[in-house]
PDB file of C-alpha atoms in Angstrom:
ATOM      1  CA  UNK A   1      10.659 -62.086 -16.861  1.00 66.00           C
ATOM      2  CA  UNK A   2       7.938 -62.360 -14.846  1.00 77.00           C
ATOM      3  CA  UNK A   3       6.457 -58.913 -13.148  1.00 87.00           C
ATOM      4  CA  UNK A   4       5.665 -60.965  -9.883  1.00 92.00           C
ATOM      5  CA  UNK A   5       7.630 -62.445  -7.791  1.00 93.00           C
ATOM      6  CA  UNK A   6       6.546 -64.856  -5.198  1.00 95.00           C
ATOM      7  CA  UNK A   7       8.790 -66.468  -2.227  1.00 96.00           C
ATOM      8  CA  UNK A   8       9.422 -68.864  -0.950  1.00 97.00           C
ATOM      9  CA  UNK A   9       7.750 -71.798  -3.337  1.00 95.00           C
ATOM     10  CA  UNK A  10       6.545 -74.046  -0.504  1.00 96.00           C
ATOM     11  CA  UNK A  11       6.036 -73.683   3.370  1.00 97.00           C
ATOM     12  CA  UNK A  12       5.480 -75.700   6.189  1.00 98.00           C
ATOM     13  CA  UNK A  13       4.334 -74.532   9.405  1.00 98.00           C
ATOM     14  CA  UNK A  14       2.914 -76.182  13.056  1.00 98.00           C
ATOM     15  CA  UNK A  15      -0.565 -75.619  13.096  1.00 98.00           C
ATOM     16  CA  UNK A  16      -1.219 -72.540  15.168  1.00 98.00           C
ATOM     17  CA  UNK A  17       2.103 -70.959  14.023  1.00 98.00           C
ATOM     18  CA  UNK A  18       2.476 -68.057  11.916  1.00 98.00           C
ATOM     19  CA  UNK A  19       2.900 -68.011   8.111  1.00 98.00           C
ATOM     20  CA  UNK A  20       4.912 -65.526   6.393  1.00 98.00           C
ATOM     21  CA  UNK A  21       4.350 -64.890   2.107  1.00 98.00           C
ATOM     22  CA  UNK A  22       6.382 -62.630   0.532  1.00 98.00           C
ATOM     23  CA  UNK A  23       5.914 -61.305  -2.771  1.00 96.00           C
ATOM     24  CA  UNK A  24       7.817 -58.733  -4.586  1.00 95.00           C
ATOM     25  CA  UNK A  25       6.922 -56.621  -8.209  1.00 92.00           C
ATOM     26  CA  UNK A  26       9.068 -55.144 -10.902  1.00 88.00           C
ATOM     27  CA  UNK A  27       6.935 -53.060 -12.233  1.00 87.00           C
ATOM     28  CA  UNK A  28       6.508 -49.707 -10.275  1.00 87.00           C
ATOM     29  CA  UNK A  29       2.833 -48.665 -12.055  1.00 86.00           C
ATOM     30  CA  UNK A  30       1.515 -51.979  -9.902  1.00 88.00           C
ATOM     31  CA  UNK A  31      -0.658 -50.375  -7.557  1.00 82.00           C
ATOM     32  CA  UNK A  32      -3.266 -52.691  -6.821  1.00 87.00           C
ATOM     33  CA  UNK A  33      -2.556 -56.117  -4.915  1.00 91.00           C
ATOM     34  CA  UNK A  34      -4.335 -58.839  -4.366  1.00 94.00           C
ATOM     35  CA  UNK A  35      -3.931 -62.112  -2.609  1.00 97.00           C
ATOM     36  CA  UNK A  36      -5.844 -65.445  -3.978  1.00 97.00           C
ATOM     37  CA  UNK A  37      -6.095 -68.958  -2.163  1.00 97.00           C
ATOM     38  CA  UNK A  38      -6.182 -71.830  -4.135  1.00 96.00           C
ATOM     39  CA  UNK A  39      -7.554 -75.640  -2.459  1.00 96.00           C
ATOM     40  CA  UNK A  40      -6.926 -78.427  -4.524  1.00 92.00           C
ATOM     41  CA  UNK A  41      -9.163 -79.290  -6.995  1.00 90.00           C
ATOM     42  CA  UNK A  42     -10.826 -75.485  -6.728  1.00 93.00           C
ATOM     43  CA  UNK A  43     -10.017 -72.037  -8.692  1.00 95.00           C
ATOM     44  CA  UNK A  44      -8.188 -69.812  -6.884  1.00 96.00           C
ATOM     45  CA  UNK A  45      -9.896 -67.655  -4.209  1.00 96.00           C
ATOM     46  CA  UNK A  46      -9.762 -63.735  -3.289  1.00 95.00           C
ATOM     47  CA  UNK A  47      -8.947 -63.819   0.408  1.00 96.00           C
ATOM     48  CA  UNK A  48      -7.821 -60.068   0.645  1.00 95.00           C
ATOM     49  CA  UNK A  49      -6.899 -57.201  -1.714  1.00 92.00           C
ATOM     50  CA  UNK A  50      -4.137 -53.979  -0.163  1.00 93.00           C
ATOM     51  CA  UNK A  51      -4.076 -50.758  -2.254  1.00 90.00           C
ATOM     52  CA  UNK A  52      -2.675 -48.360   0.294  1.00 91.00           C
ATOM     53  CA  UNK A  53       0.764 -48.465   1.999  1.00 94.00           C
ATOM     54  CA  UNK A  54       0.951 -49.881   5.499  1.00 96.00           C
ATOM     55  CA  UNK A  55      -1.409 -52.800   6.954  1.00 97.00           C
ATOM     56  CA  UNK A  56      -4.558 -54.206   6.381  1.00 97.00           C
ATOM     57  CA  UNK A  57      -6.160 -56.985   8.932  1.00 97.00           C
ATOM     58  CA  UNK A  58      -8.787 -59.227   8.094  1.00 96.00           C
ATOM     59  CA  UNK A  59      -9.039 -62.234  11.373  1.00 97.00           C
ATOM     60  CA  UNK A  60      -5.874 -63.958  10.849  1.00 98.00           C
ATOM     61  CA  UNK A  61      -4.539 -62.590   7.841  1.00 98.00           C
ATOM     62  CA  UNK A  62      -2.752 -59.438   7.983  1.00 98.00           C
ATOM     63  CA  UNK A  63      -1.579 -58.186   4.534  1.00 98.00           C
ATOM     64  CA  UNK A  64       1.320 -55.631   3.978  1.00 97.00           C
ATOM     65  CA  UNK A  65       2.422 -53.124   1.314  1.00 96.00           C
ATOM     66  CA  UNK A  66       5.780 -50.668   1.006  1.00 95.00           C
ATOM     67  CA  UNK A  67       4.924 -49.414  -2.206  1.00 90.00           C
ATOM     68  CA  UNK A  68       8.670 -47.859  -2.456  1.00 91.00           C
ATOM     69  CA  UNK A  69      10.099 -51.452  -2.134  1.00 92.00           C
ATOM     70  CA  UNK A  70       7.157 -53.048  -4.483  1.00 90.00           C
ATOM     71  CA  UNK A  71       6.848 -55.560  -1.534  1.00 95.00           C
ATOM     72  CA  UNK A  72       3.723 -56.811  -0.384  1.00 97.00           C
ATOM     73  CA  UNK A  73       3.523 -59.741   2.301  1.00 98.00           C
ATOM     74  CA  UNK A  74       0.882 -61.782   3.810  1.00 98.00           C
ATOM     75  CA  UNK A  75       1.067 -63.030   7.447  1.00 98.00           C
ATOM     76  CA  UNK A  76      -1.206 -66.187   8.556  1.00 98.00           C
ATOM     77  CA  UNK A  77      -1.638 -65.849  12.579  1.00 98.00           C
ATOM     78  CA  UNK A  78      -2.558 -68.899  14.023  1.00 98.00           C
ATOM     79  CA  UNK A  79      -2.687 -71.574  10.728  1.00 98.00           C
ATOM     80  CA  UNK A  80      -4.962 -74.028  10.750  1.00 98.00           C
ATOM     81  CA  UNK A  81      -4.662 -77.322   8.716  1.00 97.00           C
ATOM     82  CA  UNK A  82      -7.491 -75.732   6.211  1.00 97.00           C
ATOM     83  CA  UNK A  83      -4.887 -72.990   5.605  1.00 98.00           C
ATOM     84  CA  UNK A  84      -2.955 -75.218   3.951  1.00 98.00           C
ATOM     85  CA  UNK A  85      -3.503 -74.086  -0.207  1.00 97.00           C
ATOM     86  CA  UNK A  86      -1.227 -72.261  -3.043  1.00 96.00           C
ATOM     87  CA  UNK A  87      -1.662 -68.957  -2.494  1.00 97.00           C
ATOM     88  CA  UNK A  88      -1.056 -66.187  -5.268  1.00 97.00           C
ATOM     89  CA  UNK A  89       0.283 -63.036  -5.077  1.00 96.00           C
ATOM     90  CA  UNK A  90      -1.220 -60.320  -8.213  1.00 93.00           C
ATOM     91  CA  UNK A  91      -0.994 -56.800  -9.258  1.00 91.00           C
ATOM     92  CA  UNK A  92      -2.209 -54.577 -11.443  1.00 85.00           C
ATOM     93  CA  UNK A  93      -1.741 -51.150 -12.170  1.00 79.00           C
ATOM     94  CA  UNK A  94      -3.987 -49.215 -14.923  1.00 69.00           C
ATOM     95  CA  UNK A  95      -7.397 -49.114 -14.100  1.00 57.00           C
ATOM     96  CA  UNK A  96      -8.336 -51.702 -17.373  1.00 62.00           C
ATOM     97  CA  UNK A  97      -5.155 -53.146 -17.157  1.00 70.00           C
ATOM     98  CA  UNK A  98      -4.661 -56.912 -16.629  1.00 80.00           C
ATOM     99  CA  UNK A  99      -4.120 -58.920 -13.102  1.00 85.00           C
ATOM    100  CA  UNK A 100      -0.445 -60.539 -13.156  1.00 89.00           C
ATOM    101  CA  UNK A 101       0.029 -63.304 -10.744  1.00 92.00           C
ATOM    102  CA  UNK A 102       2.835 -64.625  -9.667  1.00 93.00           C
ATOM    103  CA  UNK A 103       3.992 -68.305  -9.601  1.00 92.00           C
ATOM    104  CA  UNK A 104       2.311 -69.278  -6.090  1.00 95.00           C
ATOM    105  CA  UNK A 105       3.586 -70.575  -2.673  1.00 96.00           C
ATOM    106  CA  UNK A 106       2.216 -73.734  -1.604  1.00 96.00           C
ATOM    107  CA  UNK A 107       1.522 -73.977   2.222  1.00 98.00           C
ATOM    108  CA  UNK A 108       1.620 -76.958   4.434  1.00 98.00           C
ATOM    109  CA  UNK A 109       0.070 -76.532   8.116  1.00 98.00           C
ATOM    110  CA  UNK A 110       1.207 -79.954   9.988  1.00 97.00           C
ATOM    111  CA  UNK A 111      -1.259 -80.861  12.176  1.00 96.00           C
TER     112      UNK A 111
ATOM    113  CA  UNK B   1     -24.061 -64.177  -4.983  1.00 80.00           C
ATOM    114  CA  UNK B   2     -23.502 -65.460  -8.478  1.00 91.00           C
ATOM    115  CA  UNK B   3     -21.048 -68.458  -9.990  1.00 95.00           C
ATOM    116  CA  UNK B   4     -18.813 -69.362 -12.984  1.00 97.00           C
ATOM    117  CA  UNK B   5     -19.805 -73.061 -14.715  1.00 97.00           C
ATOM    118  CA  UNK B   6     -17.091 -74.263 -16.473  1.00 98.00           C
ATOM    119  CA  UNK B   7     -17.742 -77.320 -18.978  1.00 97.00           C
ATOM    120  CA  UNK B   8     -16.384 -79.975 -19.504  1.00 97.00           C
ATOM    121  CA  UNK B   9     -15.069 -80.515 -15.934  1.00 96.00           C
ATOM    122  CA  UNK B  10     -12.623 -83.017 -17.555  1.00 96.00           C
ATOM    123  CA  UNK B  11     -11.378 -83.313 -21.472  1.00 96.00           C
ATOM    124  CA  UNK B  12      -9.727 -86.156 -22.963  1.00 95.00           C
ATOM    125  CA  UNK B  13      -8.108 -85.090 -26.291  1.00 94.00           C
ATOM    126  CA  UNK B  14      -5.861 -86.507 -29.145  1.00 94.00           C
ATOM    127  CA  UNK B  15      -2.877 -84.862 -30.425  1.00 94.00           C
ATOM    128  CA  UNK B  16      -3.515 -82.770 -33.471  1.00 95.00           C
ATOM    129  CA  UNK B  17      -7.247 -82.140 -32.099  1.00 95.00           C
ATOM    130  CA  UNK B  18      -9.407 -79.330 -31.692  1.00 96.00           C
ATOM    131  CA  UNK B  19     -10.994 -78.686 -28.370  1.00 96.00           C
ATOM    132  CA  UNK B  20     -13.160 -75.825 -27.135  1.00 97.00           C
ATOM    133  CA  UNK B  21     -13.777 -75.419 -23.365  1.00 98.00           C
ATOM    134  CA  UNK B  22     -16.611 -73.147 -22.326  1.00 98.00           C
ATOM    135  CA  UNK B  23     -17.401 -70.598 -19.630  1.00 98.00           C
ATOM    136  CA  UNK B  24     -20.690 -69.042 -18.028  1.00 98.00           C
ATOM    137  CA  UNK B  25     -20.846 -66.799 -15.825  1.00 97.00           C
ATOM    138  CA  UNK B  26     -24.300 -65.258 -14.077  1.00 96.00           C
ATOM    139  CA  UNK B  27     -22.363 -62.326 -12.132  1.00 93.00           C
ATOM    140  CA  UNK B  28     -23.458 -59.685 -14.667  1.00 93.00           C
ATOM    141  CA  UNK B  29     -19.449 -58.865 -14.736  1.00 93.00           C
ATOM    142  CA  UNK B  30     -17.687 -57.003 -17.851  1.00 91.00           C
ATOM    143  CA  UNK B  31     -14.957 -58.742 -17.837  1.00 92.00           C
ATOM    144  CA  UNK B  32     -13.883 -62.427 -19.160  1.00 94.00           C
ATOM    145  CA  UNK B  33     -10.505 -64.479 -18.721  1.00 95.00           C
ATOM    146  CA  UNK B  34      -8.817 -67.672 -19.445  1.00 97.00           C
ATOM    147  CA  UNK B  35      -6.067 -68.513 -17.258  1.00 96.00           C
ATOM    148  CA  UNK B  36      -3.908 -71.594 -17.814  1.00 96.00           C
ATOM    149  CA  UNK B  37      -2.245 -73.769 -15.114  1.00 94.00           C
ATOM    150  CA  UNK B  38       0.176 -76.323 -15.240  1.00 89.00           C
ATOM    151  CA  UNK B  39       0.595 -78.434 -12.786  1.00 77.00           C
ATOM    152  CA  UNK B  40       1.562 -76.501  -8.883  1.00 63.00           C
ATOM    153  CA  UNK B  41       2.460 -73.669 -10.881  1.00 71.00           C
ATOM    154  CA  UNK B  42       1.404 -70.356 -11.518  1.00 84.00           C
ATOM    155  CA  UNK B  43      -1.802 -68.683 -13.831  1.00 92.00           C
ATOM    156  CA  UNK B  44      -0.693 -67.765 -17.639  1.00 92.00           C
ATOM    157  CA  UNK B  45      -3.379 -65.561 -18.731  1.00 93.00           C
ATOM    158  CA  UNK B  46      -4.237 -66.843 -22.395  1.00 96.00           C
ATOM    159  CA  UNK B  47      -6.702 -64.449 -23.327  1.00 96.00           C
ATOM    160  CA  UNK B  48      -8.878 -61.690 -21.245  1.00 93.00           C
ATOM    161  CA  UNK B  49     -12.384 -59.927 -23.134  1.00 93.00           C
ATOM    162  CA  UNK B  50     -13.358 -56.151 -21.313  1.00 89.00           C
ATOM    163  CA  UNK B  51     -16.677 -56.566 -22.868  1.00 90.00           C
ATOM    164  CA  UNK B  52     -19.299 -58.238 -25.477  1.00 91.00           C
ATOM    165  CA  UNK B  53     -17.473 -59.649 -29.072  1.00 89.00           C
ATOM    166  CA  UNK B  54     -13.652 -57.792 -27.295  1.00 92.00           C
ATOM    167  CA  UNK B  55     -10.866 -59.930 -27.198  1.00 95.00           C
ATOM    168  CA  UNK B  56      -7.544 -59.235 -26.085  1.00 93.00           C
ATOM    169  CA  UNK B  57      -4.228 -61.296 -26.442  1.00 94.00           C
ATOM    170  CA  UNK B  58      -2.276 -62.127 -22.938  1.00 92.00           C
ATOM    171  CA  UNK B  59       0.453 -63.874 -22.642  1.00 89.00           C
ATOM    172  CA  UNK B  60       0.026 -67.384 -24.129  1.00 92.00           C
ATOM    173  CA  UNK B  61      -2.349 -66.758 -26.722  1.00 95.00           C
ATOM    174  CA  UNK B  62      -0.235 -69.240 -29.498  1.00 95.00           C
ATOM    175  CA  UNK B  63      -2.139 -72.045 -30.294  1.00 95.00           C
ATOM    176  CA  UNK B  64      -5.143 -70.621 -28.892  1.00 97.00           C
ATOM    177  CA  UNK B  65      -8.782 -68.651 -30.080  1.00 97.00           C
ATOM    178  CA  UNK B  66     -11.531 -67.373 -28.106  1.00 98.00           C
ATOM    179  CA  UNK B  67     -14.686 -66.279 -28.487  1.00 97.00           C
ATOM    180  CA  UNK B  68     -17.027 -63.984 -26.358  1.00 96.00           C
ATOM    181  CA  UNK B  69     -20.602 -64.800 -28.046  1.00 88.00           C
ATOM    182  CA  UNK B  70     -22.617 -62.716 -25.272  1.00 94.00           C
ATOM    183  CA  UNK B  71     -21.781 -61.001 -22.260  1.00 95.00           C
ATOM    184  CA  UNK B  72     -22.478 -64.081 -20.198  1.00 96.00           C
ATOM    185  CA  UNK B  73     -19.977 -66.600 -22.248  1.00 97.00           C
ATOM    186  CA  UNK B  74     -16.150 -66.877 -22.924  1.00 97.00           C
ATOM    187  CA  UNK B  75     -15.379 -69.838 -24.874  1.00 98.00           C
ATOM    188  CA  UNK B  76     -11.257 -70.898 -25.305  1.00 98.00           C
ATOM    189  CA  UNK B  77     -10.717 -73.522 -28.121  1.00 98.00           C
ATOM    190  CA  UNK B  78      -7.038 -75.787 -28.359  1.00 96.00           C
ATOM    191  CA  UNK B  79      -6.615 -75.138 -32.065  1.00 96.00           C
ATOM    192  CA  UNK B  80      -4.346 -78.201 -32.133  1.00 95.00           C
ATOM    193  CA  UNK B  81      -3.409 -80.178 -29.133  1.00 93.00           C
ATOM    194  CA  UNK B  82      -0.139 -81.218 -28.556  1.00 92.00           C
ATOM    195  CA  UNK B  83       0.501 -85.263 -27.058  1.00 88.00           C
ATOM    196  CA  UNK B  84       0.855 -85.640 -23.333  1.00 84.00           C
ATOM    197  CA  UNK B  85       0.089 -81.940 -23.057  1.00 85.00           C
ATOM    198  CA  UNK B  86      -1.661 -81.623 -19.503  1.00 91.00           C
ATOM    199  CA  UNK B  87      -3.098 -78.469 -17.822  1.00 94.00           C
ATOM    200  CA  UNK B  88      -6.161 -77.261 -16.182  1.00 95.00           C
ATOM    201  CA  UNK B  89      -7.381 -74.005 -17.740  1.00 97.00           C
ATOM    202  CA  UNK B  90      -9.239 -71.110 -15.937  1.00 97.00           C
ATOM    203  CA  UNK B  91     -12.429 -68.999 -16.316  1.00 98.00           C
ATOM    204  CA  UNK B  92     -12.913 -66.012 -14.399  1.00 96.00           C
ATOM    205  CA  UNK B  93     -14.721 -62.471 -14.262  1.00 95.00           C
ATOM    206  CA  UNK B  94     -14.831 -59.603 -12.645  1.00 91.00           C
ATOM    207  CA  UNK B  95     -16.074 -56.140 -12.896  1.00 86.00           C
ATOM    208  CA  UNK B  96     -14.312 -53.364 -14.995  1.00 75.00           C
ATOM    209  CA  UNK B  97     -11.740 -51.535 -12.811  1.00 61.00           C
ATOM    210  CA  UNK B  98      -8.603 -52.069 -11.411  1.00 50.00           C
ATOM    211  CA  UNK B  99      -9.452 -52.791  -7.814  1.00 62.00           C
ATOM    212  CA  UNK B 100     -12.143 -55.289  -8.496  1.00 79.00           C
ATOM    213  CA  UNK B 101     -11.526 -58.832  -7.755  1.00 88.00           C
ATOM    214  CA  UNK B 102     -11.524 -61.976  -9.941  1.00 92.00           C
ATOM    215  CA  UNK B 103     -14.360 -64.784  -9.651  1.00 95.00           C
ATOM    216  CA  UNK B 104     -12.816 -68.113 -11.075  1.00 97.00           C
ATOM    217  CA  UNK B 105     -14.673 -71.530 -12.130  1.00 97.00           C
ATOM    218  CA  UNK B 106     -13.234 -74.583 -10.932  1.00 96.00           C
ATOM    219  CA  UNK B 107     -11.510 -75.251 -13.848  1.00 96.00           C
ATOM    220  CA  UNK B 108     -11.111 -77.417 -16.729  1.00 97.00           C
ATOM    221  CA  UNK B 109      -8.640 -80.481 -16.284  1.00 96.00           C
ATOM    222  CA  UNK B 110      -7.249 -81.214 -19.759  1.00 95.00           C
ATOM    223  CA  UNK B 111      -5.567 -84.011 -20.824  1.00 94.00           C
ATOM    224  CA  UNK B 112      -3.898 -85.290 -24.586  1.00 93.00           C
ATOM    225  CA  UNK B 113      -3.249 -88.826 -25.070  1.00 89.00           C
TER     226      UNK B 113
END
């Protein structure tokens, strides 16, 4: 079973609207998060890491963590057509232990 | 700022081959991966190295060896490819600890005739 859990698998959204990623653990020693954007034809990206419950803004993108759910959710503000990208949800919880991703939600911002 | 070269960009195999993919990286990081992705889906992690000549098993390591020749390098060879078997596979780094994020290559786009 896989220890991250990413919905939904695909998105649309109007340009300017707001994007909402949700991603959900099963493991509670995750307790570093990470989200990674992936363009076609590139690797995947680090756009913004959360370790702490609550918030964390950075321009558009607002991450958010509830540690006591395992939920952790990214929210887009304003999408722009370049938004549109797989984007990964990953955890990890020792301090050498490994990243687990999960199985990515692929955004479309219609122009 | 530093980058991860991953050669070849593309690789054309037949079944039963052997292929090695190769990895540089000029971040100075500890830490090594191979990540495989099949098409719109998720990252496997095939095999990971925390430091110079380490390897370490993930998740999808069948059919698969690696090598860490120098802190630098992470090479991933396809013991024995398997016919129409597509996939683009992964290199990244990062520094040792938990909160430290992953630098990845652009990838290597395999394909087995």
């Amino acid at each position: 079973q896989q220890k991250v859990q990413q919905s939904p698998e695909s998105l649309s959204v109007p340009e300017g609207g707001m994007a909402s990623l949700n991603c959900t653990s099963s493991d509670r020693n995750f307790q570093y998060f990470w989200w990674y954007r992936q363009h076609s034809g590139e690797g995947p990206k680090a756009l913004m890491s959360i370790f702490s419950d609550g918030d964390k803004k950075e321009g558009r993108f607002t991450a958010h963590l509830n540690k006591a759910s395992l939920h952790v959710s990214l929210h887009i503000r304003d999408s722009q057509p370049s938004d549109s990208a797989l984007y990964f949800c990953a955890a990890r919880g020792s301090a050498l232990g490994r990243l687990h991703f999960g199985a990515g939600t692929q955004l479309i911002v219609i122009p | 700022g530093g980058i991860i070269t991953q050669t070849p960009k593309f690789l054309i195999g037949q079944e039963g081959q052997k292929l090695t993919l190769k990895c540089q990286q000029n971040f100075n990081h500890d830490t090594m991966y191979w990540y495989r992705q099949d098409s719109g889906k998720g990252l496997r992690l095939i095999y990971y190295s925390i430091t110079e000549n380490d390897l370490q098993k993930g998740d999808l390591s069948e059919g698969y060896d690696a090598s860490r020749e120098k802190k630098s390098s992470f090479s991933l060879t396809v013991t024995s490819a398997q016919k129409n078997e597509m996939a683009v596979f992964l290199c990244a780094s990062s520094y040792r600890g938990a909160g430290e994020r992953l630098f990845f290559g652009h990838g290597t786009k395999l394909s087995v005739l």
